[in-house]
Structure formats: structure tokens, C-alpha cells
Coordinates of C-alpha atoms and ligand atoms in Angstrom, one line a residue:
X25 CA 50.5 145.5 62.7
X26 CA 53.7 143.2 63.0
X27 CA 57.0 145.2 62.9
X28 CA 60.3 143.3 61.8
X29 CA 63.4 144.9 62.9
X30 CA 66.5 144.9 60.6
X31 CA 70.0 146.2 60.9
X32 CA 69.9 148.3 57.8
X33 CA 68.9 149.4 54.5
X34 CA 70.1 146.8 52.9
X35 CA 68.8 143.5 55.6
X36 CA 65.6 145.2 54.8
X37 CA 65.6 145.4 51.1
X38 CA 66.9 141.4 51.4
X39 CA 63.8 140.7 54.0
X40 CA 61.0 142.8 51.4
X41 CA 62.7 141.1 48.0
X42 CA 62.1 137.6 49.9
X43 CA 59.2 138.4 51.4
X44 CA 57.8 139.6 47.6
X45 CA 59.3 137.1 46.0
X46 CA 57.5 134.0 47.8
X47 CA 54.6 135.6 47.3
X48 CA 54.8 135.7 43.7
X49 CA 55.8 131.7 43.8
X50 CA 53.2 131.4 46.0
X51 CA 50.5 132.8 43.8
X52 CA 52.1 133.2 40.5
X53 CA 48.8 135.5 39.6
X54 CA 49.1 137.8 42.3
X55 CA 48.0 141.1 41.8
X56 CA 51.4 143.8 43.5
X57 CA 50.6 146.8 44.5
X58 CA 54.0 148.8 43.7
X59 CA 55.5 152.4 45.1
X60 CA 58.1 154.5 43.7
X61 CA 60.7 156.8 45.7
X62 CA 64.1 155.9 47.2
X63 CA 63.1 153.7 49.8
X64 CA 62.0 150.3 47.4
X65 CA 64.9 150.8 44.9
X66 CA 67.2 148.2 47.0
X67 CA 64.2 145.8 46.7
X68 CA 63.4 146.1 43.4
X69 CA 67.4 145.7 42.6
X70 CA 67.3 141.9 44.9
X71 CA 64.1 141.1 43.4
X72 CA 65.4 141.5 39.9
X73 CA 68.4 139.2 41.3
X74 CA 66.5 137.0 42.4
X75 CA 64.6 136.6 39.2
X76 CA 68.2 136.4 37.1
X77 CA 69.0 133.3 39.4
X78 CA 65.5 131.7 37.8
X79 CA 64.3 131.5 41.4
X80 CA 60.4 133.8 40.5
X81 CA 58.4 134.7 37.6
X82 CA 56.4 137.4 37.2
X83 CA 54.7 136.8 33.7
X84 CA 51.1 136.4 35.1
X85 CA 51.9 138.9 37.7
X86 CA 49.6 141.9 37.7
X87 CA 50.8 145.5 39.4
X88 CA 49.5 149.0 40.1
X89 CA 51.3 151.3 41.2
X90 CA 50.2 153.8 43.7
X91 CA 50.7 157.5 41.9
X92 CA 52.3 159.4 39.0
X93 CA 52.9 163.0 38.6
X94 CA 50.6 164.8 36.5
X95 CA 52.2 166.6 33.4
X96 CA 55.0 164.0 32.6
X97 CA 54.5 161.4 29.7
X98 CA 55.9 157.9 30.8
X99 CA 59.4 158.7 28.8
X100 CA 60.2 161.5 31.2
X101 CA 62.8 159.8 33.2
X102 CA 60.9 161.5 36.3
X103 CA 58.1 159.4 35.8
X104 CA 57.0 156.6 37.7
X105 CA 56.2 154.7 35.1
X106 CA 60.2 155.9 33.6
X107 CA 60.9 154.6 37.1
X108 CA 59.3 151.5 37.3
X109 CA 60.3 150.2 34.1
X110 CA 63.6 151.4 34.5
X111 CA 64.1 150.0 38.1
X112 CA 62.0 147.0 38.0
X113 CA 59.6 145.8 34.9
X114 CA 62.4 145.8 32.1
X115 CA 64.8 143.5 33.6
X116 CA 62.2 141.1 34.7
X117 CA 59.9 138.6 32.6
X118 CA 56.2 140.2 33.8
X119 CA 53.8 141.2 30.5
X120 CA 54.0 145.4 30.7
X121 CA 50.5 145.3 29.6
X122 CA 49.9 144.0 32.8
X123 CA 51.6 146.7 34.6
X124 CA 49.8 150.0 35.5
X125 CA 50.5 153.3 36.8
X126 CA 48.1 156.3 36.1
X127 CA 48.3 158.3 33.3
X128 CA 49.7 161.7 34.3
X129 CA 49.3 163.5 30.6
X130 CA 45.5 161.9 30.5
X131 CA 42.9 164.2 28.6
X132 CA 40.4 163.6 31.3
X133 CA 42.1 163.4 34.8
X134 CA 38.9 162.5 36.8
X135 CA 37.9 160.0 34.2
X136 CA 41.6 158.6 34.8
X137 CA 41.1 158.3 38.4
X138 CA 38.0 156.3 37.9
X139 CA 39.1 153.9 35.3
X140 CA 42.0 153.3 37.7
X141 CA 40.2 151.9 40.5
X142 CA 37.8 150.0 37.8
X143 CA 40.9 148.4 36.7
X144 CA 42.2 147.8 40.0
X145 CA 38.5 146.0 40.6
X146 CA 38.6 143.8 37.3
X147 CA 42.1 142.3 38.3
X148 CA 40.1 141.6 41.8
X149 CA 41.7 143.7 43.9
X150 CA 45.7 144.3 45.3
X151 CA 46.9 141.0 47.2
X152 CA 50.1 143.0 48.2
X153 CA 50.5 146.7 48.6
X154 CA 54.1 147.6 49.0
X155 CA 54.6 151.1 50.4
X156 CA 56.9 153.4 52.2
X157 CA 56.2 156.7 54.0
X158 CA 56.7 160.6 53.7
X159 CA 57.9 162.5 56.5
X160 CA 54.5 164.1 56.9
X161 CA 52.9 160.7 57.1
X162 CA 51.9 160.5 53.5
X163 CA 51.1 157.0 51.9
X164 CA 51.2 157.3 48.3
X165 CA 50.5 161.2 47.5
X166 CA 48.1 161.4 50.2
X167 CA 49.1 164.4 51.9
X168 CA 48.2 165.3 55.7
X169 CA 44.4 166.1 55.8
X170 CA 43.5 163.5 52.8
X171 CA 39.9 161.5 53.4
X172 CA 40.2 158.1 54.7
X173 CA 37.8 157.7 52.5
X174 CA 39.2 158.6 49.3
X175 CA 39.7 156.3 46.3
X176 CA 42.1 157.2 43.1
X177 CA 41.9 161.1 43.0
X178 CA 44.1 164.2 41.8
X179 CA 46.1 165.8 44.3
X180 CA 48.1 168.8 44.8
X181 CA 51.5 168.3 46.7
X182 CA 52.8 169.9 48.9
X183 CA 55.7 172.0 49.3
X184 CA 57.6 169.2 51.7
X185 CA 56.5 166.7 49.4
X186 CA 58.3 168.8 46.2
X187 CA 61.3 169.7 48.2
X188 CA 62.2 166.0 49.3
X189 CA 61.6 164.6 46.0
X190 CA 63.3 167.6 43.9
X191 CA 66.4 165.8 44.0
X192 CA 65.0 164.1 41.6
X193 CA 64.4 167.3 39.3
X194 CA 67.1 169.5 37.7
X195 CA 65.5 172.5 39.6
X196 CA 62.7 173.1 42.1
X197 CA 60.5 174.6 39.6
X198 CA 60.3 171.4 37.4
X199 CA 58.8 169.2 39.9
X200 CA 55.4 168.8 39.4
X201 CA 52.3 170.4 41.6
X202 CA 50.0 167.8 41.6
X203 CA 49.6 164.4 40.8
X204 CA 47.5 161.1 40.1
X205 CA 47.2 159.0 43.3
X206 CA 45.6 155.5 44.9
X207 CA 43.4 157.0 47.8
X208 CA 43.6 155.8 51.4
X209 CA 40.1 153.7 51.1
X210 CA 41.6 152.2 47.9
X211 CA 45.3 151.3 49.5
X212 CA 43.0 149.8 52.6
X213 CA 41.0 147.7 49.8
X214 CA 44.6 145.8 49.5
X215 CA 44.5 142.3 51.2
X216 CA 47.6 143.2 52.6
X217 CA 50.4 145.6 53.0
X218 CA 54.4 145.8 53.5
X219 CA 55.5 149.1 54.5
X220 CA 59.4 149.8 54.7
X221 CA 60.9 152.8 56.4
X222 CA 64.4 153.4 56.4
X223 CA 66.8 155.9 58.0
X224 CA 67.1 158.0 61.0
X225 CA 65.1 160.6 58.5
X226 CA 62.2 158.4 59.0
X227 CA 62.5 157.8 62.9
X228 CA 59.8 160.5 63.7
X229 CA 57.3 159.1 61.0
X230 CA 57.5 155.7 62.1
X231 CA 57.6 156.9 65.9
X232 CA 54.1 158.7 65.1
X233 CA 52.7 155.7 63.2
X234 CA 53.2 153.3 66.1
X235 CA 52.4 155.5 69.2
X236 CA 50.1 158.5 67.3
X237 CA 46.8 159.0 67.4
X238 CA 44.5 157.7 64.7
X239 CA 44.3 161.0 62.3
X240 CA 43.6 162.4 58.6
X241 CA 46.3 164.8 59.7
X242 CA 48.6 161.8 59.4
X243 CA 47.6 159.7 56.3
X244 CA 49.6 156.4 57.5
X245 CA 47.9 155.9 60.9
X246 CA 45.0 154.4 59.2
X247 CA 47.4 151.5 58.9
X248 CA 46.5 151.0 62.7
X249 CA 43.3 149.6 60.9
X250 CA 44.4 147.3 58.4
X251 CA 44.2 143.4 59.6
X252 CA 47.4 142.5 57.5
X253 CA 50.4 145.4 58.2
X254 CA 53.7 144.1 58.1
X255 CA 56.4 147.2 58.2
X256 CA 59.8 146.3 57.9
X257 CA 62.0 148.7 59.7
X258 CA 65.9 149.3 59.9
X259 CA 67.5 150.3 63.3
X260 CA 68.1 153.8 62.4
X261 CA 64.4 154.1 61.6
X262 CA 63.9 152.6 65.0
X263 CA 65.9 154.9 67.2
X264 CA 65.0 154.5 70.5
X265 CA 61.6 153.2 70.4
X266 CA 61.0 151.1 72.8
X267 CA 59.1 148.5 70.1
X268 CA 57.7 146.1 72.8
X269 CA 55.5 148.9 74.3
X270 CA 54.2 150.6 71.1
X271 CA 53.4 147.3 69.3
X272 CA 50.0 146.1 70.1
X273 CA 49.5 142.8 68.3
Ligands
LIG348 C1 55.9 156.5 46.1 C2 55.0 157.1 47.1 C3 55.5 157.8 48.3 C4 56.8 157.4 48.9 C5 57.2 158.3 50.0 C6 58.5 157.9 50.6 O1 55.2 155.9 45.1 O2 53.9 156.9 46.9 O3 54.5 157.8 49.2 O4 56.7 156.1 49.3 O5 57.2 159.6 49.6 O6 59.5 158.2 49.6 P1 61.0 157.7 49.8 O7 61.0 156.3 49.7 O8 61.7 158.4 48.6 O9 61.5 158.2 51.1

């Protein structure tokens, strides 16, 4: 894993949009693997920036994104897909039938999940997984005790998990119980990853990820395994970790 420290929220959502953004010129096909939540909306603002100065394209970009709540159609403006189009796919030039995120209001849920990771397959796999982390140590909707080997499966969510992300909701009671996510084995699949954490909020995750011990009971420390991990991290994330004795490589 390679850390990059920035000052703040916003060096780091400058650092991620760049970072994305050469990719995409780099490999105008790429396939992005995308995440929802508060931490990428600063990137996703730059990128489309970026993309208003004529700088990227996206329109033979393929994405996936990693989960969706089960229950709400993709004009509930607590989707993800609401979300992602709202926050990222409408203002740029990408081809929305190339964007996916699971469908949370499918008939057949399990049939969902598998036609998922098919699709992720057929487009040859994710070239860059962007991802940030829950408190618990959850990547994507995988909660604390989640296989390592799981691939695109229903979840239920925890009650952290509902109470951090019900300030999205109205009330408590309209955030959804379970939802549609990647798995760990298929976020692993993805050639490589960028993982942001922001905030002194997130200091204890990121302290567990670096210096923790490999464990289901904390989803993100199978980063650890990954050959390609670059997390982009701000100072208050950092705290006092002393970052040249917990990095490795
Ligand atoms: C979002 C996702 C989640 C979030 C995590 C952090 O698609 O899969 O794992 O990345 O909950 O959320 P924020 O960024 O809101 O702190």
C-alpha cells in the first residue's frame, strides 16, 4: 500500500480528481469502479471541472459502482444511482448506458447480484476501484464479519452503518435495512484501488487499517493484500500516526 498525505479535504479531492482524471486520458476505455457517500463528492465536483475545461472524456468510459440500497428506484434522490447521476454522470459526457449500479427494486435480488459481477466480467474487469471507508472498517456495504471471499451479494446493514448515513434520510426509519453490494473477492478482482479517508472521524479506521491485524472483523484490512493500494489521506485522518513505521512498502 502507498499512502499520500494531504493537508485537507479539499488537497485530497484535487490529488483523487487528477489522479482519476489521467487515468481516464491514459486509457480512454477504462473501466471505474465508483463509490457513493460523503467522502468522493469533492472529487467528483473537480473531476466534473476538470471535464468543463475540455481537459478528459469519459464517453468510452465504463463504471460500476460498488452498492445500492435495496427498496429505492433510481429516482429516489437517496439512491446511488440518484447520487451518481446527480453528482457525477449528468454533467459529464460518459454514455449512461455504460454506467452501472445494482438494481435495488430488482424482482430477483440474487439473480441481480449474479448478473452484476457477469457484467463486471464482460467489460473485463475494474481497472480502478475508488473507495472510502466506514468507521467499522466497511468497504462498500461489507459490514464487519463479511467473507473475503464474497462476490456481489445482499446485505443487511447495520445499525452504525444506518445511523451515519441517516443524515441522508428524513428520519431513521426510512433508511433502508439492507442493500445490494460488490463483495470483498470482487472489489480485490479490481486491478487497482484508491482509497480516500478524510477527517479526524476516520483517524481510528485508517489507524486500524495500517497497523491492524489482517481480519473479516475489519472488511478493509484485506487491502493489506491487494498489489496496487493507493489511499490518499488528509492530516486529520492522519492524527498522530507515525506513517513511516506503519507503512510497509
Ligand atoms: C459508498 C460505500 C461506503 C462508503 C463508506 C464511507 O458507496 O460503499 O463504503 O465509502 O460508508 O462513507 P462516507 O464517505 O460517507 O464517510
Amino acid at each position: 500500500m502507498k499512502l499520500i498525505e494531504v493537508k485537507n479535504y479539499e488537497h485530497m479531492c484535487e490529488l483523487a480528481a487528477s489522479y482519476i482524471s489521467d487515468k481516464v486520458r491514459a486509457n480512454p476505455n477504462i473501466t471505474l469502479g465508483l463509490a457513493t457517500g460523503g467522502t468522493p463528492l469533492g472529487t467528483y465536483k473537480k473531476l466534473i471541472e476538470d471535464y468543463k475545461h475540455g481537459k478528459t472524456s469519459y464517453k468510452q468510459v465504463v463504471s460500476f459502482n460498488l452498492d445500492e440500497y435495496i427498496g429505492l428506484t433510481g429516482q429516489s434522490p437517496n439512491s446511488y444511482r440518484y447520487y451518481m447521476n446527480d453528482n457525477f454522470f449528468d454533467h459529464i459526457d460518459i454514455d449512461q448506458d455504460n454506467t452501472f449500479v445494482p438494481n435495488g427494486i430488482a424482482t430477483d435480488l440474487d439473480q441481480e447480484c449474479k448478473n452484476y459481477e457477469e457484467q463486471i466480467r464482460a467489460k473485463g474487469e475494474i481497472d480502478l476501484q475508488l473507495l472510502g471507508i466506514g468507521s467499522n472498517g466497511h468497504i462498500g456495504f461489507n459490514e464487519p464479519g463479511a467473507s473475503f471471499e464474497s462476490y456481489t451479494h445482499v446485505v443487511e446493514l447495520t445499525e452504525s452503518t444506518r445511523e451515519a448515513n441517516s443524515i441522508y434520510f428524513e428520519r431513521m426509519e426510512d433508511v433502508p435495512k439492507k442493500a445490494i453490494t460488490m463483495g470483498i473477492a470482487s472489489i480485490m478482482k479490481s486491478k487497482e484501488i484508491l482509497l480516500l479517508v478524510s477527517g479526524e472521524h476516520k483517524h481510528d479506521s485508517l489507524a486500524k487499517l495500517l497497523t491492524g491485524d489482517l481480519t473479516e472483523q475489519f472488511p478493509a484490512s484485506i487491502l493489506k493484500q491487494h498489489p496496487s493500494v493507493t489511499i490518499i489521506a488528509d492530516a486529520a485522518a492522519i492524527g498522530n500516526l507515525n506513517i513511516k513505521e506503519v507503512m510497509y512498502d
